[in-house]
Amino acid sequence: MSNQGKVWSYTALAALLAGSVTLAGCSKTGDPAPAAPTTSASAVSAAPKTEEPYELKWLKAQDISKPYDPTKDAVKQAVEKKLNIKITPEMVDVQQYKTKLNLKMSSGDIPDVVRIDFADDFQKYAQQGAFVDLTNLINEKDTPNILKEVPKEVFEQAKVNGKIYGIPYQGGPGAGYRWNVVLRKDFVEGMGAQVPKTLDEYYNLLKKVKAEKPDIIPLGGYTAQIGQQKYANNSFDHIFGAFGVTPGYFTEKDGKFSNYDIDPKMKEALQYLQKMYAEGLIDKEFATIKEEQLRAKLYSGKLFSWMGWWSTPNDYDTQVESNELKKSGKLAADGKLPDQSNVPYKYLSLNSSLVGADGKAVAPSGAPFGQMNAISAKTKDPKKVLAIIESSLSLENQMLTVWGIEGEDYKIDNGKMKVVTDLIDPKTQQDKNGNFRGIQSYLFAPGLKGWPRYLESLPLRQSQALDVAINNKFQITDASNYLDSPTKITKLVELNTLRDSVFTQIIMGADIKKFDDFAEKWKSQGGTQILTELEASFKKKSGK
């Protein structure tokens, strides 16, 4: 139920987001051993060449407030051995990484490989010729691991003037849809009903709740905090999505752009929501209350369903259980429950998108990447550098770079991975042998498909919730991602504010003709210009 700007709580993930690499030097090959002298027609073959470790300089973002010595990092040493590389890290404080990197780029001291923000810095430096053109180097034959991690359509979005200058990187386990339809499953079971899969099933279930539990709000909603997305992209995602639309997202077909806000199917969705509101299936206060007020209704048992952020149900289920035990007088004297994170949900049911009459839906997901791994145009051997990245993305090597050494940093028990959480002394940051362990500290993995076995690393409830969210097969991204539109920057907030006002009025009973008026205003007050600029930017990015 929290907003999409919610911060990941895992320190490992934070470390990954801050990490970056640089490579330097060239590989050295030892001379072959001389052939043994022969006295017959047979000759002894020359000994195979032994390739010395490739020397890498690594611009490493590090929390300098914590102890760390790379020469004593057991995981770093294992990565070096596995990839046949020698890493020399240059430490820079996490907070200063971007400043340090830009200084290097501006001075011409460009690292051989650099992880860099896509939105501004990467595109600027790529157009200045700072990075190797990888367009003809990334292919199914030479880089299958990279293409497994980064789909071809994502590479298309990452192009600059029709060329590939880097490998997209998200910085974590996927950037997918993060919202779930959450229901009180105990209410569903108590009414002898089934968890709905279609919009019609959901509507009929809400009608049943209204009839049998008149004190319960069938569907809750809320407005966002100032500066954050409004209800239109949160509370009613599942209704809009079943009609094949989602507020705010731009669409593209054959180079032509539009926006779901003015789509005729949006009008149908709003009429449906208007009907639900009139029948008392939607909370009458959805347009005025904040999230914390919706939580209060949930905790007190007055709410049946809502759209929830993936990570919140664990705590909410516990809160609901606490209130239920309090009502029955069975809550412990201290008012607390044991840790519930590895216990299946008792009161809540997490569900994927509801499908419409055509069996389809739309689930708005975030931009697929935020950073790029680019190879410097000054590097001596770009193919070798690319080969190192490719090798690091095999499943076996990702397990090492992401999770560390099997049997030490993680264990496989009955086919399930379990992260060892007590290996490091939190004060010294070292294990019992005096080693540091740079888990997720030396890796190249783009992470668009998610870290291997990531869900297994989470507590049960969080794993279940994230599994539902990221594996939603109806995810779509905004077609305007990574495209330039000055008018979008200056006018979109104004257009979105207009949308939220009109859509709210319609849901609460205003004449549906307001939608047609809104669509015309959207176009005339900047929308049409935005679409024109997006189409031009799309052509330029495609190199057309």
XYZ file of C-alpha atoms in Angstrom:
544
model
C 0.000 0.000 0.000
C 3.015 2.229 0.286
C 3.945 4.379 -2.682
C 6.202 3.333 -5.513
C 9.049 5.407 -4.164
C 9.371 3.004 -1.249
C 13.021 2.389 -0.397
C 14.348 -1.158 -0.494
C 15.350 -2.173 2.996
C 18.078 -4.620 2.146
C 21.595 -3.311 2.639
C 22.921 -5.630 -0.024
C 20.639 -4.059 -2.571
C 21.744 -0.580 -1.540
C 25.347 -1.640 -1.969
C 24.613 -2.914 -5.430
C 22.887 0.283 -6.503
C 25.949 2.259 -5.520
C 28.525 -0.121 -7.008
C 30.371 0.562 -10.248
C 33.263 -0.893 -12.175
C 36.215 0.265 -14.201
C 38.573 -1.897 -16.181
C 42.086 -1.207 -17.377
C 45.083 -2.983 -18.795
C 45.290 -5.789 -21.332
C 45.593 -9.533 -21.073
C 48.999 -11.132 -21.213
C 49.678 -14.535 -22.651
C 52.572 -16.648 -21.538
C 54.909 -18.120 -24.168
C 54.062 -21.692 -25.129
C 56.317 -24.387 -23.781
C 58.803 -25.541 -26.402
C 58.053 -28.790 -28.147
C 60.059 -31.734 -26.955
C 62.673 -32.932 -29.418
C 61.625 -35.911 -31.470
C 63.404 -38.672 -33.321
C 60.329 -39.973 -35.111
C 57.512 -38.800 -37.358
C 55.406 -38.057 -34.277
C 55.826 -34.770 -32.508
C 54.830 -33.775 -29.034
C 52.187 -31.004 -29.197
C 53.038 -27.635 -27.732
C 51.656 -27.050 -24.262
C 48.472 -24.970 -24.249
C 48.828 -21.271 -23.704
C 48.259 -20.106 -20.154
C 46.389 -16.811 -20.082
C 47.384 -14.550 -17.244
C 44.645 -12.767 -15.259
C 43.198 -9.723 -16.968
C 44.032 -6.629 -14.933
C 41.016 -4.639 -13.801
C 40.860 -1.306 -12.042
C 37.562 -1.059 -10.221
C 35.989 2.255 -9.231
C 34.256 0.932 -6.150
C 31.589 2.837 -4.277
C 32.086 2.011 -0.630
C 30.532 3.001 2.675
C 33.729 4.368 4.151
C 32.230 4.481 7.640
C 32.546 0.674 7.770
C 35.799 -1.289 7.929
C 36.932 -2.888 4.665
C 40.197 -4.149 3.210
C 39.955 -5.519 -0.353
C 43.130 -7.569 0.111
C 41.282 -9.616 2.730
C 38.017 -10.026 0.811
C 37.351 -13.751 0.367
C 34.579 -13.270 -2.166
C 36.648 -10.853 -4.246
C 39.439 -13.419 -4.398
C 36.994 -16.132 -5.458
C 35.605 -13.894 -8.224
C 39.124 -13.135 -9.438
C 39.966 -16.819 -9.641
C 36.707 -17.787 -11.337
C 36.864 -15.077 -14.022
C 40.671 -15.122 -14.335
C 40.972 -11.441 -13.518
C 42.982 -9.303 -11.116
C 40.982 -6.534 -9.448
C 42.571 -3.356 -8.110
C 39.778 -1.366 -6.485
C 39.869 2.408 -6.253
C 37.662 3.266 -3.283
C 35.285 6.193 -3.380
C 32.615 7.057 -0.857
C 29.116 6.036 -1.935
C 27.882 9.619 -1.704
C 30.727 10.910 -3.873
C 30.695 8.244 -6.580
C 28.847 10.187 -9.273
C 30.974 13.304 -8.703
C 34.166 11.262 -8.897
C 33.044 9.482 -12.040
C 32.082 12.682 -13.829
C 35.462 14.182 -12.977
C 37.158 11.192 -14.591
C 34.948 11.410 -17.661
C 35.459 15.164 -18.065
C 39.234 14.900 -17.716
C 39.461 12.179 -20.339
C 40.581 9.645 -17.754
C 37.686 7.438 -18.826
C 37.478 4.047 -17.108
C 37.479 1.057 -19.450
C 34.064 0.017 -18.162
C 31.793 2.309 -16.239
C 28.363 2.030 -14.692
C 26.597 5.312 -15.283
C 23.118 6.842 -15.001
C 21.269 6.533 -18.294
C 18.907 9.490 -18.128
C 21.488 12.221 -18.346
C 25.173 11.344 -18.113
C 25.238 8.240 -20.280
C 23.402 9.770 -23.233
C 25.543 12.910 -23.048
C 28.855 11.043 -23.045
C 27.694 8.495 -25.649
C 26.926 11.298 -28.106
C 30.384 12.716 -27.436
C 31.985 9.441 -28.571
C 33.143 8.332 -25.112
C 31.936 4.718 -25.403
C 32.513 1.763 -27.727
C 29.764 1.043 -30.248
C 28.537 -2.432 -29.233
C 25.827 -2.705 -31.888
C 27.629 -5.437 -33.848
C 29.305 -7.068 -30.830
C 26.178 -8.042 -28.925
C 24.531 -11.035 -30.591
C 23.171 -14.511 -29.853
C 26.439 -16.229 -30.795
C 28.936 -14.154 -28.814
C 26.861 -12.774 -25.936
C 24.011 -15.223 -25.133
C 24.210 -14.533 -21.385
C 23.847 -10.788 -21.897
C 20.847 -11.247 -24.186
C 19.285 -13.624 -21.678
C 19.494 -10.880 -19.063
C 18.563 -7.968 -21.328
C 15.834 -8.538 -23.941
C 16.397 -7.118 -27.428
C 13.494 -4.698 -27.023
C 15.204 -3.201 -23.962
C 18.399 -2.720 -25.954
C 16.250 -0.844 -28.468
C 15.118 1.519 -25.711
C 18.729 2.000 -24.619
C 19.973 3.050 -28.047
C 21.446 6.483 -28.676
C 21.027 7.663 -32.254
C 20.314 4.096 -33.347
C 23.447 2.609 -31.739
C 24.060 0.409 -28.691
C 26.705 1.970 -26.465
C 26.159 0.020 -23.268
C 24.390 -2.771 -21.389
C 21.277 -1.727 -19.457
C 21.396 -2.278 -15.707
C 18.571 -1.995 -13.206
C 20.488 -2.309 -9.955
C 18.415 -5.034 -8.347
C 16.039 -7.927 -8.789
C 13.862 -6.590 -11.571
C 11.905 -3.404 -12.099
C 8.503 -4.951 -12.611
C 5.029 -4.226 -11.424
C 4.935 -3.892 -7.653
C 1.234 -3.802 -6.753
C -1.048 -6.628 -5.649
C -4.811 -6.863 -5.327
C -5.135 -7.708 -1.631
C -8.262 -9.308 -0.141
C -9.313 -10.415 3.320
C -9.206 -14.127 2.535
C -10.891 -15.017 5.829
C -13.919 -13.011 4.658
C -13.863 -14.812 1.304
C -13.713 -18.227 2.951
C -16.355 -17.277 5.521
C -18.786 -16.430 2.723
C -18.056 -19.690 0.918
C -16.682 -17.730 -2.065
C -13.578 -18.046 -4.241
C -10.732 -15.601 -4.833
C -11.631 -13.822 -8.111
C -9.559 -13.971 -11.278
C -11.734 -11.864 -13.587
C -13.205 -8.392 -13.217
C -16.741 -9.786 -13.283
C -15.920 -12.290 -10.530
C -14.413 -9.487 -8.458
C -17.442 -7.236 -8.971
C -19.828 -10.027 -7.934
C -17.699 -10.751 -4.870
C -17.823 -7.077 -3.820
C -21.599 -7.167 -4.226
C -21.687 -10.226 -1.972
C -19.553 -8.457 0.654
C -21.874 -5.453 0.513
C -24.941 -7.640 1.006
C -23.615 -9.959 3.711
C -21.252 -7.580 5.530
C -22.853 -4.108 5.312
C -20.345 -2.629 7.788
C -17.375 -3.609 5.591
C -16.017 -1.374 2.797
C -15.750 -3.607 -0.308
C -12.979 -1.572 -2.043
C -10.810 1.047 -0.386
C -8.841 3.836 -2.005
C -6.856 6.905 -1.004
C -5.100 9.965 -2.354
C -1.324 10.108 -2.369
C 0.939 12.373 -0.396
C 1.823 15.686 -2.036
C 4.130 15.206 -4.990
C 3.412 11.513 -5.390
C 1.152 9.674 -7.816
C -2.559 10.007 -7.112
C -5.152 7.277 -6.733
C -5.394 6.904 -10.505
C -2.202 4.876 -10.684
C -2.694 3.085 -7.389
C -6.075 2.413 -5.861
C -7.927 1.452 -9.047
C -5.108 -0.114 -11.067
C -6.893 -3.447 -11.141
C -10.113 -1.967 -12.552
C -8.407 0.193 -15.180
C -6.093 -2.695 -16.072
C -8.963 -5.066 -16.816
C -10.103 -2.606 -19.478
C -6.620 -2.592 -21.013
C -5.625 0.910 -19.874
C -3.697 2.527 -17.078
C -3.677 6.274 -16.264
C -0.669 8.316 -17.269
C 1.072 5.837 -19.542
C 2.037 6.690 -23.102
C 1.615 4.099 -25.857
C 3.377 3.545 -29.175
C 2.412 1.627 -32.308
C 4.329 1.816 -35.584
C 6.047 4.997 -34.396
C 2.796 6.767 -33.499
C 2.218 7.794 -29.879
C -0.870 8.256 -27.728
C -1.772 8.186 -24.039
C -4.126 5.940 -22.097
C -5.666 9.011 -20.423
C -7.499 9.860 -23.657
C -8.147 6.273 -24.813
C -11.850 5.390 -25.409
C -11.346 2.319 -23.208
C -10.500 4.681 -20.346
C -13.977 6.142 -20.707
C -15.450 2.634 -20.353
C -13.356 1.992 -17.247
C -14.514 5.234 -15.647
C -18.161 4.360 -16.329
C -17.599 1.009 -14.640
C -16.016 2.674 -11.605
C -18.871 5.177 -11.517
C -21.318 2.278 -11.329
C -19.308 0.633 -8.532
C -19.232 3.890 -6.577
C -22.976 4.449 -6.983
C -23.642 0.930 -5.700
C -21.592 1.568 -2.561
C -18.764 -0.780 -3.527
C -16.063 1.920 -3.280
C -15.194 3.806 -0.124
C -16.997 7.169 -0.192
C -13.876 8.777 1.292
C -11.403 7.492 -1.326
C -10.831 10.989 -2.751
C -10.049 12.666 0.570
C -8.287 10.238 2.909
C -4.578 9.490 3.063
C -2.914 6.102 3.212
C -2.610 6.044 6.999
C -6.368 6.491 7.309
C -6.964 3.590 4.945
C -4.624 1.472 7.088
C -6.718 2.286 10.155
C -9.806 0.952 8.384
C -7.910 -2.182 7.420
C -6.552 -2.836 10.909
C -9.970 -2.407 12.487
C -11.513 -4.967 10.159
C -13.606 -2.477 8.166
C -11.947 -3.037 4.764
C -12.262 -5.991 2.387
C -9.953 -5.193 -0.563
C -7.481 -2.621 -1.848
C -4.398 -2.260 -4.054
C -1.298 -2.868 -1.936
C 2.411 -2.281 -2.451
C 4.163 -5.662 -2.552
C 6.103 -5.380 0.718
C 3.299 -4.154 2.980
C 1.020 -7.210 3.429
C 3.400 -8.911 5.862
C 3.029 -6.138 8.443
C -0.646 -5.593 7.636
C -1.489 -9.259 8.158
C 0.201 -9.110 11.554
C -1.691 -5.924 12.457
C -5.009 -7.485 11.486
C -4.212 -10.589 13.548
C -3.269 -8.452 16.545
C -6.595 -6.611 16.391
C -8.562 -9.833 16.007
C -6.800 -11.326 19.051
C -7.387 -8.113 20.980
C -11.124 -8.276 20.256
C -11.270 -11.855 21.535
C -9.101 -11.096 24.569
C -6.399 -13.509 23.418
C -3.646 -10.993 22.640
C -0.509 -11.373 24.761
C -0.113 -8.996 27.680
C 2.665 -7.079 25.929
C 0.454 -6.648 22.844
C 2.993 -8.295 20.571
C 3.034 -11.328 18.300
C 6.014 -13.524 17.470
C 7.828 -12.800 14.205
C 5.393 -13.638 11.414
C 7.692 -13.100 8.428
C 8.163 -16.814 7.739
C 4.577 -17.816 8.509
C 2.028 -18.054 5.648
C -0.478 -15.208 5.463
C -3.395 -15.840 7.791
C -5.827 -13.059 6.881
C -4.770 -11.664 3.514
C -4.779 -13.056 -0.013
C -2.365 -11.596 -2.588
C -3.581 -11.731 -6.166
C -2.361 -10.898 -9.666
C -4.189 -8.713 -12.186
C -7.890 -9.181 -12.783
C -8.560 -9.915 -16.445
C -11.310 -8.360 -18.535
C -13.775 -9.964 -20.914
C -10.983 -10.624 -23.436
C -8.884 -12.487 -20.871
C -6.263 -9.734 -20.842
C -5.137 -6.960 -18.521
C -2.603 -4.167 -18.132
C -0.262 -3.805 -15.155
C 1.888 -0.640 -15.243
C 5.488 -1.436 -14.367
C 8.455 0.847 -13.861
C 11.146 1.702 -16.387
C 13.180 -1.459 -17.136
C 16.570 0.074 -16.369
C 18.181 3.120 -14.822
C 21.887 2.671 -15.494
C 24.256 1.444 -18.198
C 27.476 -0.554 -18.247
C 29.523 1.107 -20.992
C 32.993 0.334 -22.360
C 35.348 3.261 -22.941
C 36.258 4.115 -26.526
C 39.864 4.263 -25.291
C 39.982 0.672 -24.081
C 42.679 -1.479 -25.696
C 40.592 -4.611 -26.099
C 36.832 -3.981 -26.055
C 36.015 -7.532 -27.162
C 37.967 -8.936 -24.217
C 36.218 -6.611 -21.803
C 32.824 -7.575 -23.226
C 33.779 -11.253 -22.928
C 34.492 -10.774 -19.206
C 31.062 -9.240 -18.680
C 29.475 -12.038 -20.724
C 31.244 -14.709 -18.656
C 30.236 -13.065 -15.384
C 26.571 -13.441 -16.363
C 26.490 -17.210 -16.560
C 24.230 -18.671 -13.869
C 27.171 -20.204 -12.005
C 29.149 -16.967 -11.985
C 26.141 -14.862 -10.969
C 25.625 -17.140 -7.981
C 29.173 -16.288 -6.945
C 29.079 -12.544 -7.601
C 25.608 -12.086 -6.092
C 25.528 -14.596 -3.233
C 29.167 -15.429 -2.556
C 30.763 -18.810 -1.923
C 28.483 -21.826 -1.621
C 28.802 -23.490 1.762
C 30.044 -20.268 3.339
C 27.915 -17.267 2.320
C 24.934 -19.394 1.362
C 23.882 -23.026 1.535
C 21.670 -25.248 -0.583
C 19.451 -27.416 1.625
C 17.029 -29.835 -0.053
C 17.235 -27.815 -3.228
C 16.509 -24.509 -1.463
C 19.002 -21.696 -1.050
C 19.456 -20.135 2.359
C 21.631 -17.071 2.917
C 23.927 -17.329 5.924
C 23.131 -14.263 8.022
C 25.507 -14.692 10.974
C 28.775 -15.099 9.088
C 29.942 -11.508 9.588
C 30.616 -9.700 12.857
C 28.620 -6.449 12.466
C 31.304 -4.465 14.275
C 34.372 -5.668 12.374
C 32.557 -6.626 9.147
C 34.774 -9.728 9.111
C 34.167 -13.446 9.431
C 35.797 -15.630 12.095
C 38.898 -16.012 9.912
C 39.371 -12.260 9.545
C 38.053 -12.138 5.978
C 35.791 -9.467 4.563
C 33.069 -10.770 2.280
C 32.083 -8.411 -0.545
C 28.748 -9.975 -1.417
C 27.171 -8.097 -4.382
C 30.222 -5.880 -4.287
C 32.046 -7.149 -7.380
C 29.480 -7.978 -10.022
C 28.496 -6.957 -13.512
C 24.985 -8.484 -13.551
C 22.416 -6.187 -15.191
C 19.707 -7.725 -13.037
C 16.834 -7.058 -15.448
C 15.668 -10.646 -15.025
C 16.327 -10.604 -11.299
C 19.207 -12.060 -9.327
C 19.306 -15.856 -9.469
C 17.242 -17.490 -6.696
C 16.454 -14.063 -5.243
C 12.998 -14.985 -3.946
C 14.558 -17.838 -1.961
C 16.704 -15.315 -0.114
C 13.668 -13.504 1.318
C 11.451 -14.383 4.280
C 8.417 -16.427 3.215
C 5.811 -13.649 3.236
C 7.966 -11.181 1.344
C 8.904 -13.874 -1.150
C 5.245 -14.717 -1.786
C 4.256 -11.072 -2.203
C 7.135 -10.168 -4.522
C 6.606 -13.349 -6.522
C 3.023 -12.309 -7.283
C 4.114 -8.788 -8.195
C 7.153 -9.321 -10.416
C 5.744 -12.353 -12.205
C 2.579 -10.598 -13.300
C 2.446 -11.530 -17.001
C 0.431 -8.442 -17.919
C 3.163 -5.918 -17.148
C 3.714 -3.046 -19.562
C 6.101 -0.109 -19.527
C 5.512 3.503 -20.461
C 6.394 4.008 -24.137
C 7.795 7.453 -23.363
C 10.588 6.011 -21.215
C 14.022 7.281 -22.332
C 12.573 9.629 -24.962
C 12.957 13.411 -25.042
C 9.993 15.800 -24.823
C 10.536 19.290 -23.405
C 6.777 19.853 -23.300
C 6.298 16.681 -21.263
C 8.662 18.075 -18.659
C 6.859 21.412 -18.434
C 3.237 20.331 -18.928
C 2.754 16.781 -17.657
C 2.137 17.676 -14.005
C -0.544 20.123 -15.075
C -2.161 17.533 -17.366
C -2.056 14.846 -14.678
C -3.648 17.188 -12.139
C -6.443 17.912 -14.605
C -6.881 14.191 -15.208
C -7.093 13.308 -11.529
C -9.690 15.998 -10.909
C -11.915 15.002 -13.845
C -11.589 11.255 -13.258
C -12.498 11.677 -9.588
C -15.552 13.723 -10.484
C -16.706 11.108 -12.998
C -16.240 8.219 -10.581
C -18.290 10.110 -8.007
C -21.162 10.638 -10.441
C -20.381 13.507 -12.823
C -21.612 13.370 -16.420
C -19.424 11.012 -18.468
C -19.288 13.732 -21.161
C -16.641 15.350 -18.958
C -14.248 12.723 -20.281
C -14.610 13.980 -23.870
C -14.058 17.554 -22.699
C -10.997 16.440 -20.769
C -9.561 14.611 -23.794
C -9.819 17.755 -25.915
C -8.219 19.895 -23.202
C -5.457 17.328 -22.746
C -4.611 17.597 -26.440
C -4.861 21.384 -26.715
C -3.018 22.184 -23.463
C 0.196 20.388 -24.393
C -0.716 16.755 -24.965
C -0.604 16.844 -28.755
C 2.765 18.631 -28.665
C 4.118 15.967 -26.285
C 3.057 13.208 -28.682
C 4.735 15.002 -31.606
C 7.985 15.387 -29.654
C 7.952 11.748 -28.525
C 7.527 10.580 -32.111
C 10.474 12.718 -33.239
C 12.639 11.441 -30.379
C 11.622 7.861 -31.147
C 12.759 8.271 -34.762
C 16.061 9.787 -33.705
C 16.758 7.041 -31.147
C 15.989 4.398 -33.773
C 18.418 6.054 -36.163
C 15.708 6.712 -38.743
